[in-house]
PDB file of N, CA and C in Angstrom:
ATOM      1  N   UNK A   1     -11.076  35.916   7.349  1.00 44.00           N
ATOM      2  CA  UNK A   1     -10.841  35.147   6.138  1.00 44.00           C
ATOM      3  C   UNK A   1      -9.724  35.803   5.341  1.00 44.00           C
ATOM      4  N   UNK A   2      -8.991  35.006   4.616  1.00 45.00           N
ATOM      5  CA  UNK A   2      -7.861  35.476   3.834  1.00 45.00           C
ATOM      6  C   UNK A   2      -8.331  36.143   2.545  1.00 45.00           C
ATOM      7  N   UNK A   3      -7.532  37.119   2.054  1.00 48.00           N
ATOM      8  CA  UNK A   3      -7.843  37.774   0.787  1.00 48.00           C
ATOM      9  C   UNK A   3      -7.377  36.953  -0.408  1.00 48.00           C
ATOM     10  N   UNK A   4      -6.590  35.920  -0.170  1.00 51.00           N
ATOM     11  CA  UNK A   4      -6.053  35.065  -1.222  1.00 51.00           C
ATOM     12  C   UNK A   4      -7.159  34.139  -1.738  1.00 51.00           C
ATOM     13  N   UNK A   5      -7.553  34.251  -3.014  1.00 51.00           N
ATOM     14  CA  UNK A   5      -8.628  33.398  -3.529  1.00 51.00           C
ATOM     15  C   UNK A   5      -8.235  31.921  -3.586  1.00 51.00           C
ATOM     16  N   UNK A   6      -6.947  31.609  -3.521  1.00 60.00           N
ATOM     17  CA  UNK A   6      -6.500  30.219  -3.565  1.00 60.00           C
ATOM     18  C   UNK A   6      -6.395  29.592  -2.185  1.00 60.00           C
ATOM     19  N   UNK A   7      -6.600  30.390  -1.120  1.00 65.00           N
ATOM     20  CA  UNK A   7      -6.507  29.828   0.222  1.00 65.00           C
ATOM     21  C   UNK A   7      -7.732  28.954   0.465  1.00 65.00           C
ATOM     22  N   UNK A   8      -7.564  27.885   1.249  1.00 73.00           N
ATOM     23  CA  UNK A   8      -8.681  26.975   1.472  1.00 73.00           C
ATOM     24  C   UNK A   8      -9.798  27.664   2.263  1.00 73.00           C
ATOM     25  N   UNK A   9     -11.021  27.251   1.978  1.00 85.00           N
ATOM     26  CA  UNK A   9     -12.177  27.774   2.695  1.00 85.00           C
ATOM     27  C   UNK A   9     -12.194  27.211   4.109  1.00 85.00           C
ATOM     28  N   UNK A  10     -12.810  27.951   5.043  1.00 93.00           N
ATOM     29  CA  UNK A  10     -13.057  27.342   6.350  1.00 93.00           C
ATOM     30  C   UNK A  10     -13.924  26.094   6.156  1.00 93.00           C
ATOM     31  N   UNK A  11     -13.811  25.155   7.064  1.00 94.00           N
ATOM     32  CA  UNK A  11     -14.493  23.870   6.924  1.00 94.00           C
ATOM     33  C   UNK A  11     -15.993  24.034   6.674  1.00 94.00           C
ATOM     34  N   UNK A  12     -16.645  24.891   7.449  1.00 95.00           N
ATOM     35  CA  UNK A  12     -18.086  25.058   7.327  1.00 95.00           C
ATOM     36  C   UNK A  12     -18.475  25.568   5.938  1.00 95.00           C
ATOM     37  N   UNK A  13     -17.700  26.520   5.412  1.00 96.00           N
ATOM     38  CA  UNK A  13     -17.989  27.025   4.070  1.00 96.00           C
ATOM     39  C   UNK A  13     -17.712  25.972   3.008  1.00 96.00           C
ATOM     40  N   UNK A  14     -16.683  25.183   3.211  1.00 95.00           N
ATOM     41  CA  UNK A  14     -16.378  24.106   2.263  1.00 95.00           C
ATOM     42  C   UNK A  14     -17.522  23.087   2.244  1.00 95.00           C
ATOM     43  N   UNK A  15     -18.067  22.776   3.410  1.00 96.00           N
ATOM     44  CA  UNK A  15     -19.191  21.836   3.468  1.00 96.00           C
ATOM     45  C   UNK A  15     -20.420  22.422   2.768  1.00 96.00           C
ATOM     46  N   UNK A  16     -20.666  23.722   2.952  1.00 96.00           N
ATOM     47  CA  UNK A  16     -21.785  24.368   2.251  1.00 96.00           C
ATOM     48  C   UNK A  16     -21.581  24.300   0.740  1.00 96.00           C
ATOM     49  N   UNK A  17     -20.350  24.521   0.291  1.00 96.00           N
ATOM     50  CA  UNK A  17     -20.049  24.451  -1.135  1.00 96.00           C
ATOM     51  C   UNK A  17     -20.275  23.030  -1.648  1.00 96.00           C
ATOM     52  N   UNK A  18     -19.870  22.047  -0.869  1.00 96.00           N
ATOM     53  CA  UNK A  18     -20.064  20.650  -1.258  1.00 96.00           C
ATOM     54  C   UNK A  18     -21.554  20.323  -1.344  1.00 96.00           C
ATOM     55  N   UNK A  19     -22.331  20.784  -0.371  1.00 97.00           N
ATOM     56  CA  UNK A  19     -23.780  20.555  -0.396  1.00 97.00           C
ATOM     57  C   UNK A  19     -24.420  21.236  -1.611  1.00 97.00           C
ATOM     58  N   UNK A  20     -23.926  22.430  -1.961  1.00 97.00           N
ATOM     59  CA  UNK A  20     -24.431  23.130  -3.135  1.00 97.00           C
ATOM     60  C   UNK A  20     -24.137  22.332  -4.408  1.00 97.00           C
ATOM     61  N   UNK A  21     -22.929  21.775  -4.485  1.00 97.00           N
ATOM     62  CA  UNK A  21     -22.571  20.954  -5.657  1.00 97.00           C
ATOM     63  C   UNK A  21     -23.513  19.768  -5.779  1.00 97.00           C
ATOM     64  N   UNK A  22     -23.779  19.101  -4.677  1.00 97.00           N
ATOM     65  CA  UNK A  22     -24.669  17.934  -4.697  1.00 97.00           C
ATOM     66  C   UNK A  22     -26.071  18.349  -5.138  1.00 97.00           C
ATOM     67  N   UNK A  23     -26.566  19.452  -4.585  1.00 97.00           N
ATOM     68  CA  UNK A  23     -27.906  19.944  -4.955  1.00 97.00           C
ATOM     69  C   UNK A  23     -28.002  20.238  -6.435  1.00 97.00           C
ATOM     70  N   UNK A  24     -26.994  20.926  -6.938  1.00 97.00           N
ATOM     71  CA  UNK A  24     -27.015  21.290  -8.358  1.00 97.00           C
ATOM     72  C   UNK A  24     -26.961  20.048  -9.244  1.00 97.00           C
ATOM     73  N   UNK A  25     -26.141  19.067  -8.848  1.00 96.00           N
ATOM     74  CA  UNK A  25     -26.066  17.843  -9.648  1.00 96.00           C
ATOM     75  C   UNK A  25     -27.375  17.061  -9.599  1.00 96.00           C
ATOM     76  N   UNK A  26     -27.995  17.020  -8.405  1.00 97.00           N
ATOM     77  CA  UNK A  26     -29.244  16.276  -8.259  1.00 97.00           C
ATOM     78  C   UNK A  26     -30.412  16.949  -8.978  1.00 97.00           C
ATOM     79  N   UNK A  27     -30.295  18.250  -9.240  1.00 96.00           N
ATOM     80  CA  UNK A  27     -31.398  18.977  -9.882  1.00 96.00           C
ATOM     81  C   UNK A  27     -31.657  18.486 -11.301  1.00 96.00           C
ATOM     82  N   UNK A  28     -30.615  18.008 -11.961  1.00 94.00           N
ATOM     83  CA  UNK A  28     -30.773  17.557 -13.338  1.00 94.00           C
ATOM     84  C   UNK A  28     -30.914  18.693 -14.334  1.00 94.00           C
ATOM     85  N   UNK A  29     -30.667  19.927 -13.910  1.00 96.00           N
ATOM     86  CA  UNK A  29     -30.851  21.097 -14.762  1.00 96.00           C
ATOM     87  C   UNK A  29     -29.558  21.578 -15.418  1.00 96.00           C
ATOM     88  N   UNK A  30     -28.457  20.869 -15.211  1.00 96.00           N
ATOM     89  CA  UNK A  30     -27.162  21.287 -15.747  1.00 96.00           C
ATOM     90  C   UNK A  30     -26.880  20.603 -17.070  1.00 96.00           C
ATOM     91  N   UNK A  31     -26.159  21.315 -17.922  1.00 97.00           N
ATOM     92  CA  UNK A  31     -25.663  20.668 -19.131  1.00 97.00           C
ATOM     93  C   UNK A  31     -24.584  19.681 -18.715  1.00 97.00           C
ATOM     94  N   UNK A  32     -24.199  18.831 -19.621  1.00 97.00           N
ATOM     95  CA  UNK A  32     -23.157  17.858 -19.319  1.00 97.00           C
ATOM     96  C   UNK A  32     -21.860  18.563 -18.910  1.00 97.00           C
ATOM     97  N   UNK A  33     -21.497  19.616 -19.632  1.00 97.00           N
ATOM     98  CA  UNK A  33     -20.271  20.366 -19.324  1.00 97.00           C
ATOM     99  C   UNK A  33     -20.363  21.018 -17.939  1.00 97.00           C
ATOM    100  N   UNK A  34     -21.505  21.631 -17.634  1.00 97.00           N
ATOM    101  CA  UNK A  34     -21.690  22.259 -16.321  1.00 97.00           C
ATOM    102  C   UNK A  34     -21.640  21.209 -15.210  1.00 97.00           C
ATOM    103  N   UNK A  35     -22.280  20.080 -15.447  1.00 97.00           N
ATOM    104  CA  UNK A  35     -22.298  19.002 -14.456  1.00 97.00           C
ATOM    105  C   UNK A  35     -20.889  18.499 -14.180  1.00 97.00           C
ATOM    106  N   UNK A  36     -20.084  18.382 -15.225  1.00 97.00           N
ATOM    107  CA  UNK A  36     -18.707  17.933 -15.051  1.00 97.00           C
ATOM    108  C   UNK A  36     -17.910  18.937 -14.224  1.00 97.00           C
ATOM    109  N   UNK A  37     -18.090  20.233 -14.500  1.00 97.00           N
ATOM    110  CA  UNK A  37     -17.383  21.268 -13.733  1.00 97.00           C
ATOM    111  C   UNK A  37     -17.807  21.255 -12.263  1.00 97.00           C
ATOM    112  N   UNK A  38     -19.108  21.123 -12.013  1.00 97.00           N
ATOM    113  CA  UNK A  38     -19.611  21.079 -10.639  1.00 97.00           C
ATOM    114  C   UNK A  38     -19.098  19.820  -9.936  1.00 97.00           C
ATOM    115  N   UNK A  39     -19.092  18.704 -10.656  1.00 97.00           N
ATOM    116  CA  UNK A  39     -18.587  17.449 -10.080  1.00 97.00           C
ATOM    117  C   UNK A  39     -17.115  17.582  -9.710  1.00 97.00           C
ATOM    118  N   UNK A  40     -16.312  18.158 -10.604  1.00 97.00           N
ATOM    119  CA  UNK A  40     -14.880  18.341 -10.327  1.00 97.00           C
ATOM    120  C   UNK A  40     -14.674  19.231  -9.096  1.00 97.00           C
ATOM    121  N   UNK A  41     -15.457  20.322  -9.013  1.00 96.00           N
ATOM    122  CA  UNK A  41     -15.344  21.202  -7.843  1.00 96.00           C
ATOM    123  C   UNK A  41     -15.746  20.441  -6.577  1.00 96.00           C
ATOM    124  N   UNK A  42     -16.770  19.624  -6.670  1.00 96.00           N
ATOM    125  CA  UNK A  42     -17.210  18.824  -5.529  1.00 96.00           C
ATOM    126  C   UNK A  42     -16.159  17.841  -5.067  1.00 96.00           C
ATOM    127  N   UNK A  43     -15.498  17.185  -6.002  1.00 97.00           N
ATOM    128  CA  UNK A  43     -14.443  16.219  -5.653  1.00 97.00           C
ATOM    129  C   UNK A  43     -13.290  16.941  -4.959  1.00 97.00           C
ATOM    130  N   UNK A  44     -12.882  18.077  -5.509  1.00 95.00           N
ATOM    131  CA  UNK A  44     -11.795  18.857  -4.913  1.00 95.00           C
ATOM    132  C   UNK A  44     -12.177  19.320  -3.509  1.00 95.00           C
ATOM    133  N   UNK A  45     -13.396  19.826  -3.369  1.00 95.00           N
ATOM    134  CA  UNK A  45     -13.862  20.294  -2.068  1.00 95.00           C
ATOM    135  C   UNK A  45     -13.938  19.139  -1.072  1.00 95.00           C
ATOM    136  N   UNK A  46     -14.404  17.988  -1.528  1.00 95.00           N
ATOM    137  CA  UNK A  46     -14.482  16.806  -0.666  1.00 95.00           C
ATOM    138  C   UNK A  46     -13.101  16.394  -0.164  1.00 95.00           C
ATOM    139  N   UNK A  47     -12.113  16.416  -1.041  1.00 95.00           N
ATOM    140  CA  UNK A  47     -10.747  16.074  -0.643  1.00 95.00           C
ATOM    141  C   UNK A  47     -10.216  17.080   0.374  1.00 95.00           C
ATOM    142  N   UNK A  48     -10.504  18.375   0.145  1.00 94.00           N
ATOM    143  CA  UNK A  48     -10.061  19.400   1.086  1.00 94.00           C
ATOM    144  C   UNK A  48     -10.713  19.203   2.451  1.00 94.00           C
ATOM    145  N   UNK A  49     -11.997  18.874   2.475  1.00 94.00           N
ATOM    146  CA  UNK A  49     -12.695  18.624   3.741  1.00 94.00           C
ATOM    147  C   UNK A  49     -12.082  17.426   4.464  1.00 94.00           C
ATOM    148  N   UNK A  50     -11.789  16.376   3.725  1.00 94.00           N
ATOM    149  CA  UNK A  50     -11.190  15.185   4.330  1.00 94.00           C
ATOM    150  C   UNK A  50      -9.820  15.511   4.927  1.00 94.00           C
ATOM    151  N   UNK A  51      -9.032  16.320   4.217  1.00 92.00           N
ATOM    152  CA  UNK A  51      -7.723  16.723   4.747  1.00 92.00           C
ATOM    153  C   UNK A  51      -7.870  17.548   6.014  1.00 92.00           C
ATOM    154  N   UNK A  52      -8.832  18.482   6.003  1.00 91.00           N
ATOM    155  CA  UNK A  52      -9.055  19.300   7.195  1.00 91.00           C
ATOM    156  C   UNK A  52      -9.488  18.440   8.372  1.00 91.00           C
ATOM    157  N   UNK A  53     -10.407  17.510   8.138  1.00 90.00           N
ATOM    158  CA  UNK A  53     -10.857  16.632   9.221  1.00 90.00           C
ATOM    159  C   UNK A  53      -9.704  15.806   9.775  1.00 90.00           C
ATOM    160  N   UNK A  54      -8.828  15.339   8.895  1.00 85.00           N
ATOM    161  CA  UNK A  54      -7.673  14.573   9.352  1.00 85.00           C
ATOM    162  C   UNK A  54      -6.753  15.436  10.210  1.00 85.00           C
ATOM    163  N   UNK A  55      -6.552  16.690   9.800  1.00 83.00           N
ATOM    164  CA  UNK A  55      -5.724  17.600  10.592  1.00 83.00           C
ATOM    165  C   UNK A  55      -6.375  17.874  11.946  1.00 83.00           C
ATOM    166  N   UNK A  56      -7.692  18.074  11.947  1.00 82.00           N
ATOM    167  CA  UNK A  56      -8.393  18.320  13.206  1.00 82.00           C
ATOM    168  C   UNK A  56      -8.302  17.109  14.121  1.00 82.00           C
ATOM    169  N   UNK A  57      -8.468  15.919  13.546  1.00 76.00           N
ATOM    170  CA  UNK A  57      -8.408  14.689  14.342  1.00 76.00           C
ATOM    171  C   UNK A  57      -7.058  14.562  15.022  1.00 76.00           C
ATOM    172  N   UNK A  58      -5.989  14.905  14.297  1.00 73.00           N
ATOM    173  CA  UNK A  58      -4.649  14.809  14.863  1.00 73.00           C
ATOM    174  C   UNK A  58      -4.452  15.792  16.010  1.00 73.00           C
ATOM    175  N   UNK A  59      -5.185  16.910  15.981  1.00 72.00           N
ATOM    176  CA  UNK A  59      -5.021  17.922  17.020  1.00 72.00           C
ATOM    177  C   UNK A  59      -5.822  17.615  18.281  1.00 72.00           C
ATOM    178  N   UNK A  60      -6.851  16.780  18.118  1.00 68.00           N
ATOM    179  CA  UNK A  60      -7.702  16.484  19.270  1.00 68.00           C
ATOM    180  C   UNK A  60      -6.940  15.587  20.235  1.00 68.00           C
ATOM    181  N   UNK A  61      -6.832  16.048  21.431  1.00 52.00           N
ATOM    182  CA  UNK A  61      -6.134  15.271  22.446  1.00 52.00           C
ATOM    183  C   UNK A  61      -7.010  15.165  23.690  1.00 52.00           C
ATOM    184  N   UNK A  62      -6.846  14.083  24.393  1.00 50.00           N
ATOM    185  CA  UNK A  62      -7.608  13.877  25.607  1.00 50.00           C
ATOM    186  C   UNK A  62      -6.639  13.735  26.756  1.00 50.00           C
ATOM    187  N   UNK A  63      -6.961  14.423  27.817  1.00 50.00           N
ATOM    188  CA  UNK A  63      -6.149  14.326  29.016  1.00 50.00           C
ATOM    189  C   UNK A  63      -6.637  13.122  29.800  1.00 50.00           C
ATOM    190  N   UNK A  64      -5.753  12.159  30.008  1.00 49.00           N
ATOM    191  CA  UNK A  64      -6.122  10.922  30.677  1.00 49.00           C
ATOM    192  C   UNK A  64      -5.344  10.828  31.985  1.00 49.00           C
ATOM    193  N   UNK A  65      -6.074  10.592  33.043  1.00 47.00           N
ATOM    194  CA  UNK A  65      -5.399  10.456  34.331  1.00 47.00           C
ATOM    195  C   UNK A  65      -4.946   9.012  34.507  1.00 47.00           C
ATOM    196  N   UNK A  66      -3.661   8.866  34.789  1.00 49.00           N
ATOM    197  CA  UNK A  66      -3.117   7.533  35.062  1.00 49.00           C
ATOM    198  C   UNK A  66      -3.482   7.121  36.481  1.00 49.00           C
ATOM    199  N   UNK A  67      -3.353   5.875  36.767  1.00 54.00           N
ATOM    200  CA  UNK A  67      -3.686   5.350  38.085  1.00 54.00           C
ATOM    201  C   UNK A  67      -2.848   6.003  39.184  1.00 54.00           C
ATOM    202  N   UNK A  68      -1.603   6.395  38.889  1.00 59.00           N
ATOM    203  CA  UNK A  68      -0.724   6.992  39.889  1.00 59.00           C
ATOM    204  C   UNK A  68      -1.018   8.471  40.105  1.00 59.00           C
ATOM    205  N   UNK A  69      -2.005   9.027  39.418  1.00 62.00           N
ATOM    206  CA  UNK A  69      -2.330  10.437  39.568  1.00 62.00           C
ATOM    207  C   UNK A  69      -1.583  11.337  38.598  1.00 62.00           C
ATOM    208  N   UNK A  70      -0.745  10.745  37.746  1.00 66.00           N
ATOM    209  CA  UNK A  70      -0.049  11.519  36.726  1.00 66.00           C
ATOM    210  C   UNK A  70      -0.996  11.705  35.538  1.00 66.00           C
ATOM    211  N   UNK A  71      -0.669  12.670  34.706  1.00 64.00           N
ATOM    212  CA  UNK A  71      -1.485  12.910  33.524  1.00 64.00           C
ATOM    213  C   UNK A  71      -0.664  12.663  32.270  1.00 64.00           C
ATOM    214  N   UNK A  72      -1.331  12.229  31.227  1.00 64.00           N
ATOM    215  CA  UNK A  72      -0.677  12.052  29.937  1.00 64.00           C
ATOM    216  C   UNK A  72      -1.642  12.487  28.851  1.00 64.00           C
ATOM    217  N   UNK A  73      -1.112  12.861  27.708  1.00 64.00           N
ATOM    218  CA  UNK A  73      -1.940  13.247  26.573  1.00 64.00           C
ATOM    219  C   UNK A  73      -2.026  12.077  25.613  1.00 64.00           C
ATOM    220  N   UNK A  74      -3.223  11.726  25.208  1.00 66.00           N
ATOM    221  CA  UNK A  74      -3.445  10.657  24.245  1.00 66.00           C
ATOM    222  C   UNK A  74      -4.264  11.213  23.093  1.00 66.00           C
ATOM    223  N   UNK A  75      -3.964  10.773  21.869  1.00 65.00           N
ATOM    224  CA  UNK A  75      -4.754  11.163  20.707  1.00 65.00           C
ATOM    225  C   UNK A  75      -6.024  10.335  20.678  1.00 65.00           C
ATOM    226  N   UNK A  76      -7.068  10.923  20.134  1.00 64.00           N
ATOM    227  CA  UNK A  76      -8.338  10.222  19.998  1.00 64.00           C
ATOM    228  C   UNK A  76      -8.335   9.413  18.713  1.00 64.00           C
ATOM    229  N   UNK A  77      -7.678   8.303  18.702  1.00 63.00           N
ATOM    230  CA  UNK A  77      -7.679   7.397  17.561  1.00 63.00           C
ATOM    231  C   UNK A  77      -8.503   6.189  17.939  1.00 63.00           C
ATOM    232  N   UNK A  78      -9.230   5.631  16.995  1.00 59.00           N
ATOM    233  CA  UNK A  78      -9.972   4.424  17.328  1.00 59.00           C
ATOM    234  C   UNK A  78      -8.997   3.303  17.675  1.00 59.00           C
ATOM    235  N   UNK A  79      -9.388   2.417  18.583  1.00 54.00           N
ATOM    236  CA  UNK A  79      -8.485   1.318  18.939  1.00 54.00           C
ATOM    237  C   UNK A  79      -8.200   0.432  17.734  1.00 54.00           C
ATOM    238  N   UNK A  80      -6.975  -0.022  17.670  1.00 56.00           N
ATOM    239  CA  UNK A  80      -6.561  -0.930  16.611  1.00 56.00           C
ATOM    240  C   UNK A  80      -7.177  -2.297  16.890  1.00 56.00           C
ATOM    241  N   UNK A  81      -7.589  -3.025  15.859  1.00 52.00           N
ATOM    242  CA  UNK A  81      -8.181  -4.353  16.064  1.00 52.00           C
ATOM    243  C   UNK A  81      -7.231  -5.267  16.826  1.00 52.00           C
ATOM    244  N   UNK A  82      -5.929  -5.161  16.581  1.00 51.00           N
ATOM    245  CA  UNK A  82      -4.961  -5.991  17.287  1.00 51.00           C
ATOM    246  C   UNK A  82      -4.953  -5.680  18.772  1.00 51.00           C
ATOM    247  N   UNK A  83      -5.129  -4.397  19.130  1.00 48.00           N
ATOM    248  CA  UNK A  83      -5.179  -4.010  20.532  1.00 48.00           C
ATOM    249  C   UNK A  83      -6.371  -4.651  21.225  1.00 48.00           C
ATOM    250  N   UNK A  84      -7.513  -4.728  20.537  1.00 45.00           N
ATOM    251  CA  UNK A  84      -8.703  -5.299  21.124  1.00 45.00           C
ATOM    252  C   UNK A  84      -8.533  -6.802  21.367  1.00 45.00           C
ATOM    253  N   UNK A  85      -7.842  -7.491  20.469  1.00 46.00           N
ATOM    254  CA  UNK A  85      -7.651  -8.929  20.595  1.00 46.00           C
ATOM    255  C   UNK A  85      -6.724  -9.275  21.755  1.00 46.00           C
ATOM    256  N   UNK A  86      -5.782  -8.372  22.084  1.00 44.00           N
ATOM    257  CA  UNK A  86      -4.823  -8.636  23.144  1.00 44.00           C
ATOM    258  C   UNK A  86      -5.437  -8.507  24.517  1.00 44.00           C
ATOM    259  N   UNK A  87      -6.552  -7.734  24.646  1.00 40.00           N
ATOM    260  CA  UNK A  87      -7.164  -7.503  25.957  1.00 40.00           C
ATOM    261  C   UNK A  87      -7.944  -8.682  26.445  1.00 40.00           C
TER     262      UNK A  87
END
């Protein structure tokens, strides 16, 4: 882990932080000011998690064998609705 306090948390730790924010908000034991601070941290953490997941998704590749025995790399993106209609 980095010594820089501004560096993003690893995904798993960010998810734990997000779960902690939700728990604290659901407890009903926070003042309005505390709840707002926890909510803001949760929103920021949620955005960071979404960005990380998007980066991970872009990195995931599948090796697909073509009919001729050649190989190609394809990204794991869901099929576009237009692609499904053309088939």
